[in-house]
Each structure stands twice: as structure tokens, then as C-alpha cells.
Short mmCIF file of N, CA and C in Angstrom, two decimals:
data_model
loop_
_atom_site.label_atom_id
_atom_site.label_comp_id
_atom_site.label_asym_id
_atom_site.label_seq_id
_atom_site.Cartn_x
_atom_site.Cartn_y
_atom_site.Cartn_z
N GLN T 1 128.23 103.37 77.67
CA GLN T 1 128.66 102.12 77.04
C GLN T 1 128.29 102.11 75.56
N VAL T 2 127.04 101.84 75.28
CA VAL T 2 126.57 101.80 73.90
C VAL T 2 126.18 103.21 73.46
N GLN T 3 126.64 103.58 72.28
CA GLN T 3 126.32 104.88 71.71
C GLN T 3 125.78 104.71 70.30
N LEU T 4 124.76 105.50 69.97
CA LEU T 4 124.25 105.58 68.61
C LEU T 4 124.54 106.99 68.11
N VAL T 5 125.38 107.09 67.09
CA VAL T 5 125.79 108.37 66.56
C VAL T 5 125.13 108.58 65.20
N GLU T 6 124.29 109.61 65.12
CA GLU T 6 123.57 109.91 63.89
C GLU T 6 124.27 111.02 63.11
N SER T 7 124.10 110.99 61.80
CA SER T 7 124.62 112.03 60.94
C SER T 7 123.78 112.10 59.67
N GLY T 8 123.93 113.18 58.93
CA GLY T 8 123.30 113.31 57.63
C GLY T 8 122.13 114.27 57.55
N GLY T 9 121.69 114.78 58.67
CA GLY T 9 120.60 115.74 58.64
C GLY T 9 121.04 117.07 58.07
N GLY T 10 120.06 117.91 57.78
CA GLY T 10 120.37 119.22 57.24
C GLY T 10 119.18 119.85 56.56
N LEU T 11 119.46 120.89 55.79
CA LEU T 11 118.44 121.65 55.07
C LEU T 11 118.41 121.22 53.61
N VAL T 12 117.22 120.95 53.11
CA VAL T 12 117.07 120.54 51.73
C VAL T 12 115.79 121.16 51.16
N GLN T 13 115.78 121.41 49.86
CA GLN T 13 114.60 121.94 49.20
C GLN T 13 113.57 120.85 48.97
N PRO T 14 112.29 121.22 48.86
CA PRO T 14 111.28 120.21 48.52
C PRO T 14 111.66 119.45 47.25
N GLY T 15 111.48 118.14 47.30
CA GLY T 15 111.87 117.28 46.19
C GLY T 15 113.30 116.79 46.27
N GLY T 16 114.06 117.31 47.20
CA GLY T 16 115.45 116.91 47.35
C GLY T 16 115.62 115.63 48.13
N SER T 17 116.88 115.28 48.37
CA SER T 17 117.22 114.03 49.02
C SER T 17 118.23 114.23 50.14
N LEU T 18 118.16 113.36 51.11
CA LEU T 18 119.13 113.28 52.18
C LEU T 18 119.35 111.82 52.54
N ARG T 19 120.52 111.52 53.05
CA ARG T 19 120.83 110.18 53.52
C ARG T 19 121.29 110.25 54.97
N LEU T 20 120.53 109.65 55.85
CA LEU T 20 120.86 109.61 57.26
C LEU T 20 121.63 108.33 57.58
N SER T 21 122.56 108.44 58.52
CA SER T 21 123.32 107.30 58.99
C SER T 21 123.27 107.23 60.50
N CYS T 22 123.35 106.03 61.02
CA CYS T 22 123.40 105.82 62.46
C CYS T 22 124.29 104.63 62.74
N ALA T 23 125.35 104.86 63.47
CA ALA T 23 126.32 103.82 63.80
C ALA T 23 126.28 103.52 65.29
N ALA T 24 126.09 102.27 65.63
CA ALA T 24 126.10 101.83 67.02
C ALA T 24 127.49 101.34 67.38
N SER T 25 127.97 101.78 68.52
CA SER T 25 129.28 101.37 68.98
C SER T 25 129.21 100.98 70.45
N GLY T 26 130.25 100.29 70.91
CA GLY T 26 130.30 99.83 72.27
C GLY T 26 129.93 98.36 72.39
N SER T 27 129.79 97.92 73.60
CA SER T 27 129.48 96.53 73.88
C SER T 27 127.98 96.31 73.72
N ILE T 28 127.60 95.84 72.54
CA ILE T 28 126.19 95.63 72.24
C ILE T 28 125.96 94.17 71.87
N PHE T 29 124.85 93.64 72.32
CA PHE T 29 124.46 92.29 71.97
C PHE T 29 123.93 92.23 70.55
N ARG T 30 123.64 91.06 70.10
CA ARG T 30 123.14 90.85 68.75
C ARG T 30 121.93 91.76 68.49
N ILE T 31 122.01 92.51 67.40
CA ILE T 31 120.94 93.44 67.05
C ILE T 31 119.86 92.71 66.27
N ASN T 32 118.63 92.86 66.71
CA ASN T 32 117.49 92.22 66.05
C ASN T 32 116.82 93.14 65.05
N VAL T 33 116.65 94.40 65.43
CA VAL T 33 115.95 95.36 64.59
C VAL T 33 116.64 96.72 64.70
N MET T 34 116.74 97.41 63.57
CA MET T 34 117.17 98.80 63.54
C MET T 34 116.12 99.59 62.79
N GLY T 35 115.93 100.83 63.21
CA GLY T 35 114.92 101.62 62.55
C GLY T 35 115.05 103.10 62.79
N TRP T 36 114.08 103.82 62.25
CA TRP T 36 114.04 105.27 62.36
C TRP T 36 112.67 105.73 62.80
N TYR T 37 112.66 106.70 63.69
CA TYR T 37 111.47 107.41 64.10
C TYR T 37 111.69 108.89 63.82
N ARG T 38 110.61 109.65 63.82
CA ARG T 38 110.74 111.08 63.67
C ARG T 38 109.71 111.78 64.55
N GLN T 39 110.03 113.01 64.91
CA GLN T 39 109.13 113.83 65.71
C GLN T 39 108.92 115.15 64.99
N LEU T 40 107.72 115.33 64.45
CA LEU T 40 107.37 116.57 63.79
C LEU T 40 107.10 117.64 64.83
N PRO T 41 107.27 118.91 64.47
CA PRO T 41 107.04 119.99 65.44
C PRO T 41 105.65 119.89 66.06
N GLY T 42 105.61 119.87 67.37
CA GLY T 42 104.35 119.83 68.10
C GLY T 42 103.63 118.50 68.07
N LYS T 43 104.29 117.44 67.57
CA LYS T 43 103.65 116.14 67.45
C LYS T 43 104.37 115.08 68.26
N GLN T 44 103.71 113.95 68.44
CA GLN T 44 104.32 112.80 69.10
C GLN T 44 105.32 112.13 68.15
N ARG T 45 106.29 111.47 68.72
CA ARG T 45 107.24 110.72 67.91
C ARG T 45 106.52 109.59 67.18
N GLU T 46 106.86 109.40 65.91
CA GLU T 46 106.20 108.40 65.11
C GLU T 46 107.22 107.51 64.40
N TRP T 47 106.84 106.28 64.18
CA TRP T 47 107.69 105.32 63.50
C TRP T 47 107.74 105.60 62.01
N VAL T 48 108.92 105.46 61.42
CA VAL T 48 109.13 105.73 60.01
C VAL T 48 109.46 104.46 59.24
N ALA T 49 110.47 103.71 59.68
CA ALA T 49 110.91 102.53 58.95
C ALA T 49 111.72 101.63 59.87
N SER T 50 111.76 100.34 59.54
CA SER T 50 112.53 99.37 60.30
C SER T 50 113.12 98.33 59.37
N ILE T 51 114.21 97.74 59.83
CA ILE T 51 114.83 96.64 59.10
C ILE T 51 115.30 95.60 60.10
N THR T 52 115.00 94.33 59.84
CA THR T 52 115.42 93.26 60.72
C THR T 52 116.83 92.81 60.37
N ARG T 53 117.40 91.99 61.24
CA ARG T 53 118.72 91.46 60.98
C ARG T 53 118.75 90.65 59.68
N ASP T 54 117.63 90.06 59.32
CA ASP T 54 117.54 89.29 58.09
C ASP T 54 117.32 90.16 56.86
N GLY T 55 117.17 91.47 57.06
CA GLY T 55 117.01 92.37 55.94
C GLY T 55 115.58 92.63 55.53
N ILE T 56 114.62 92.24 56.34
CA ILE T 56 113.22 92.49 56.05
C ILE T 56 112.88 93.93 56.45
N THR T 57 112.31 94.67 55.53
CA THR T 57 112.02 96.08 55.74
C THR T 57 110.53 96.34 55.86
N ALA T 58 110.22 97.44 56.53
CA ALA T 58 108.84 97.90 56.65
C ALA T 58 108.85 99.42 56.74
N TYR T 59 107.79 100.05 56.22
CA TYR T 59 107.72 101.50 56.16
C TYR T 59 106.36 102.01 56.57
N ALA T 60 106.36 103.19 57.16
CA ALA T 60 105.11 103.89 57.38
C ALA T 60 104.51 104.29 56.04
N ASP T 61 103.19 104.30 55.96
CA ASP T 61 102.54 104.65 54.70
C ASP T 61 102.96 106.03 54.19
N SER T 62 103.24 106.93 55.10
CA SER T 62 103.56 108.30 54.71
C SER T 62 104.87 108.43 53.95
N VAL T 63 105.76 107.43 54.08
CA VAL T 63 107.06 107.51 53.42
C VAL T 63 107.29 106.40 52.42
N LYS T 64 106.38 105.47 52.33
CA LYS T 64 106.54 104.33 51.44
C LYS T 64 106.70 104.80 49.99
N GLY T 65 107.69 104.26 49.32
CA GLY T 65 107.98 104.63 47.95
C GLY T 65 108.96 105.77 47.81
N ARG T 66 109.22 106.49 48.89
CA ARG T 66 110.15 107.61 48.86
C ARG T 66 111.40 107.36 49.70
N PHE T 67 111.24 106.66 50.81
CA PHE T 67 112.35 106.39 51.72
C PHE T 67 112.79 104.94 51.57
N THR T 68 114.07 104.71 51.77
CA THR T 68 114.62 103.36 51.75
C THR T 68 115.54 103.16 52.95
N ILE T 69 115.26 102.13 53.73
CA ILE T 69 116.10 101.80 54.86
C ILE T 69 117.03 100.65 54.47
N SER T 70 118.26 100.72 54.94
CA SER T 70 119.23 99.68 54.68
C SER T 70 120.17 99.58 55.87
N SER T 71 121.00 98.55 55.89
CA SER T 71 121.88 98.36 57.02
C SER T 71 123.16 97.66 56.61
N ASP T 72 124.16 97.84 57.43
CA ASP T 72 125.42 97.11 57.33
C ASP T 72 125.59 96.44 58.68
N ASN T 73 125.17 95.20 58.77
CA ASN T 73 125.16 94.51 60.05
C ASN T 73 126.55 94.33 60.64
N ALA T 74 127.54 94.13 59.78
CA ALA T 74 128.91 93.96 60.26
C ALA T 74 129.42 95.20 60.96
N LYS T 75 128.90 96.36 60.58
CA LYS T 75 129.31 97.63 61.18
C LYS T 75 128.27 98.21 62.12
N ASN T 76 127.21 97.45 62.39
CA ASN T 76 126.13 97.92 63.26
C ASN T 76 125.65 99.31 62.86
N THR T 77 125.39 99.46 61.58
CA THR T 77 125.03 100.76 61.03
C THR T 77 123.73 100.64 60.24
N VAL T 78 122.87 101.63 60.39
CA VAL T 78 121.62 101.70 59.65
C VAL T 78 121.56 103.02 58.90
N PHE T 79 120.96 102.99 57.72
CA PHE T 79 120.84 104.16 56.87
C PHE T 79 119.38 104.42 56.53
N LEU T 80 119.09 105.66 56.21
CA LEU T 80 117.79 106.02 55.69
C LEU T 80 117.98 106.96 54.51
N GLN T 81 117.73 106.45 53.32
CA GLN T 81 117.78 107.26 52.11
C GLN T 81 116.42 107.90 51.91
N MET T 82 116.37 109.22 51.91
CA MET T 82 115.12 109.96 51.82
C MET T 82 115.10 110.73 50.51
N ASN T 83 114.21 110.34 49.62
CA ASN T 83 114.04 110.99 48.33
C ASN T 83 112.68 111.67 48.27
N GLY T 84 112.55 112.61 47.36
CA GLY T 84 111.29 113.30 47.19
C GLY T 84 110.78 113.94 48.47
N LEU T 85 111.67 114.59 49.19
CA LEU T 85 111.30 115.15 50.49
C LEU T 85 110.25 116.24 50.36
N LYS T 86 109.34 116.25 51.31
CA LYS T 86 108.25 117.20 51.37
C LYS T 86 108.37 118.05 52.63
N PRO T 87 107.75 119.22 52.65
CA PRO T 87 107.76 120.01 53.89
C PRO T 87 107.24 119.24 55.09
N GLY T 88 106.29 118.34 54.88
CA GLY T 88 105.75 117.53 55.96
C GLY T 88 106.73 116.51 56.52
N ASP T 89 107.87 116.32 55.87
CA ASP T 89 108.90 115.42 56.37
C ASP T 89 109.84 116.10 57.35
N ALA T 90 109.76 117.41 57.47
CA ALA T 90 110.64 118.14 58.36
C ALA T 90 110.40 117.70 59.80
N ALA T 91 111.46 117.26 60.45
CA ALA T 91 111.34 116.71 61.79
C ALA T 91 112.73 116.41 62.34
N VAL T 92 112.76 116.05 63.60
CA VAL T 92 113.96 115.47 64.18
C VAL T 92 113.86 113.96 64.00
N TYR T 93 114.85 113.37 63.37
CA TYR T 93 114.87 111.95 63.10
C TYR T 93 115.75 111.23 64.10
N TYR T 94 115.22 110.15 64.67
CA TYR T 94 115.91 109.40 65.71
C TYR T 94 116.17 107.97 65.27
N CYS T 95 117.39 107.55 65.43
CA CYS T 95 117.77 106.16 65.20
C CYS T 95 117.31 105.30 66.38
N HIS T 96 116.90 104.08 66.11
CA HIS T 96 116.42 103.16 67.14
C HIS T 96 116.98 101.77 66.89
N VAL T 97 117.54 101.18 67.93
CA VAL T 97 118.15 99.85 67.83
C VAL T 97 117.60 98.96 68.92
N VAL T 98 117.23 97.75 68.55
CA VAL T 98 116.73 96.75 69.50
C VAL T 98 117.65 95.55 69.49
N SER T 99 118.25 95.26 70.63
CA SER T 99 119.03 94.04 70.81
C SER T 99 118.42 93.29 71.99
N ASN T 100 119.19 93.09 73.06
CA ASN T 100 118.60 92.59 74.29
C ASN T 100 117.81 93.67 75.01
N THR T 101 118.08 94.92 74.64
CA THR T 101 117.33 96.07 75.12
C THR T 101 117.22 97.03 73.94
N GLN T 102 116.80 98.25 74.18
CA GLN T 102 116.66 99.19 73.10
C GLN T 102 117.44 100.47 73.37
N TYR T 103 117.88 101.10 72.29
CA TYR T 103 118.69 102.31 72.35
C TYR T 103 118.16 103.34 71.37
N TRP T 104 118.41 104.61 71.70
CA TRP T 104 118.01 105.73 70.86
C TRP T 104 119.20 106.60 70.51
N GLY T 105 119.22 107.10 69.29
CA GLY T 105 120.20 108.09 68.90
C GLY T 105 119.85 109.46 69.46
N GLN T 106 120.74 110.41 69.24
CA GLN T 106 120.56 111.74 69.79
C GLN T 106 119.59 112.59 68.99
N GLY T 107 119.27 112.17 67.79
CA GLY T 107 118.39 112.91 66.91
C GLY T 107 119.15 113.81 65.97
N THR T 108 118.67 113.90 64.74
CA THR T 108 119.27 114.79 63.76
C THR T 108 118.15 115.54 63.04
N GLN T 109 118.34 116.84 62.87
CA GLN T 109 117.30 117.72 62.32
C GLN T 109 117.28 117.65 60.80
N VAL T 110 116.10 117.42 60.26
CA VAL T 110 115.87 117.50 58.82
C VAL T 110 114.90 118.64 58.56
N THR T 111 115.34 119.61 57.79
CA THR T 111 114.52 120.75 57.44
C THR T 111 114.27 120.75 55.94
N VAL T 112 113.02 120.89 55.54
CA VAL T 112 112.64 120.90 54.13
C VAL T 112 111.96 122.24 53.85
N SER T 113 112.65 123.08 53.10
CA SER T 113 112.15 124.42 52.85
C SER T 113 112.76 124.97 51.58
N SER T 114 111.98 125.78 50.87
CA SER T 114 112.46 126.45 49.68
C SER T 114 112.98 127.85 50.00
#
């Protein structure tokens, strides 16, 4: 029914930028929160950033000042602009949506290497 389709991952050099997108489709109730998590190699999944329906944003300390989360509520889409990427940012990034329940994207690989 509900699908979250992620795009925008890839290989980038340290200091580079990527923009991730996640579009929710299907019969979905009013979305309260959209966000991003990531899973570093050999680590637990961790929260990166969130945005409420009202546009209030929050970031993990590790990405604050470098990443920007935004959304297009009319299109049920969330974005993550990642600037100043570091090798420590390399991970699988997962979109997360909370409405009456919660949904996860399929994950998109971000690789940071010279």
C-alpha cells in the first residue's frame, strides 16, 4: 500500500555534497513527522534529522550545521541536503515517516571516499 521511495545516494569525495529524496505514495494518513536515519558499517541505526508537519527541524549533533532537512508536504516528500560530507558519514540512509503508524524507506547507500 504505502511506499517510501528513496533516491540520491552515491559516491562523493570528502567535502562534497549529496541531496537525498524520499517520496511517500499510496493511501497514507496525515503525516506528522518525516526524518532520516542512518546505519554506519557495523553500527546500530541512528537518528540523523527530523522535520514536523509545521516545519520544525531537529538534527543530531554529528550533522548539525552541515545537513539540512526540508519537506514538501503537498507531495509527501522529504529531502536531506548533505554538505561537507566526511568519511564518517558513509552509511545506508533510511527515510522514516510517522503518520498514524510509521514507515521506512528501502535505504540508499552514501559512500564518502577520495
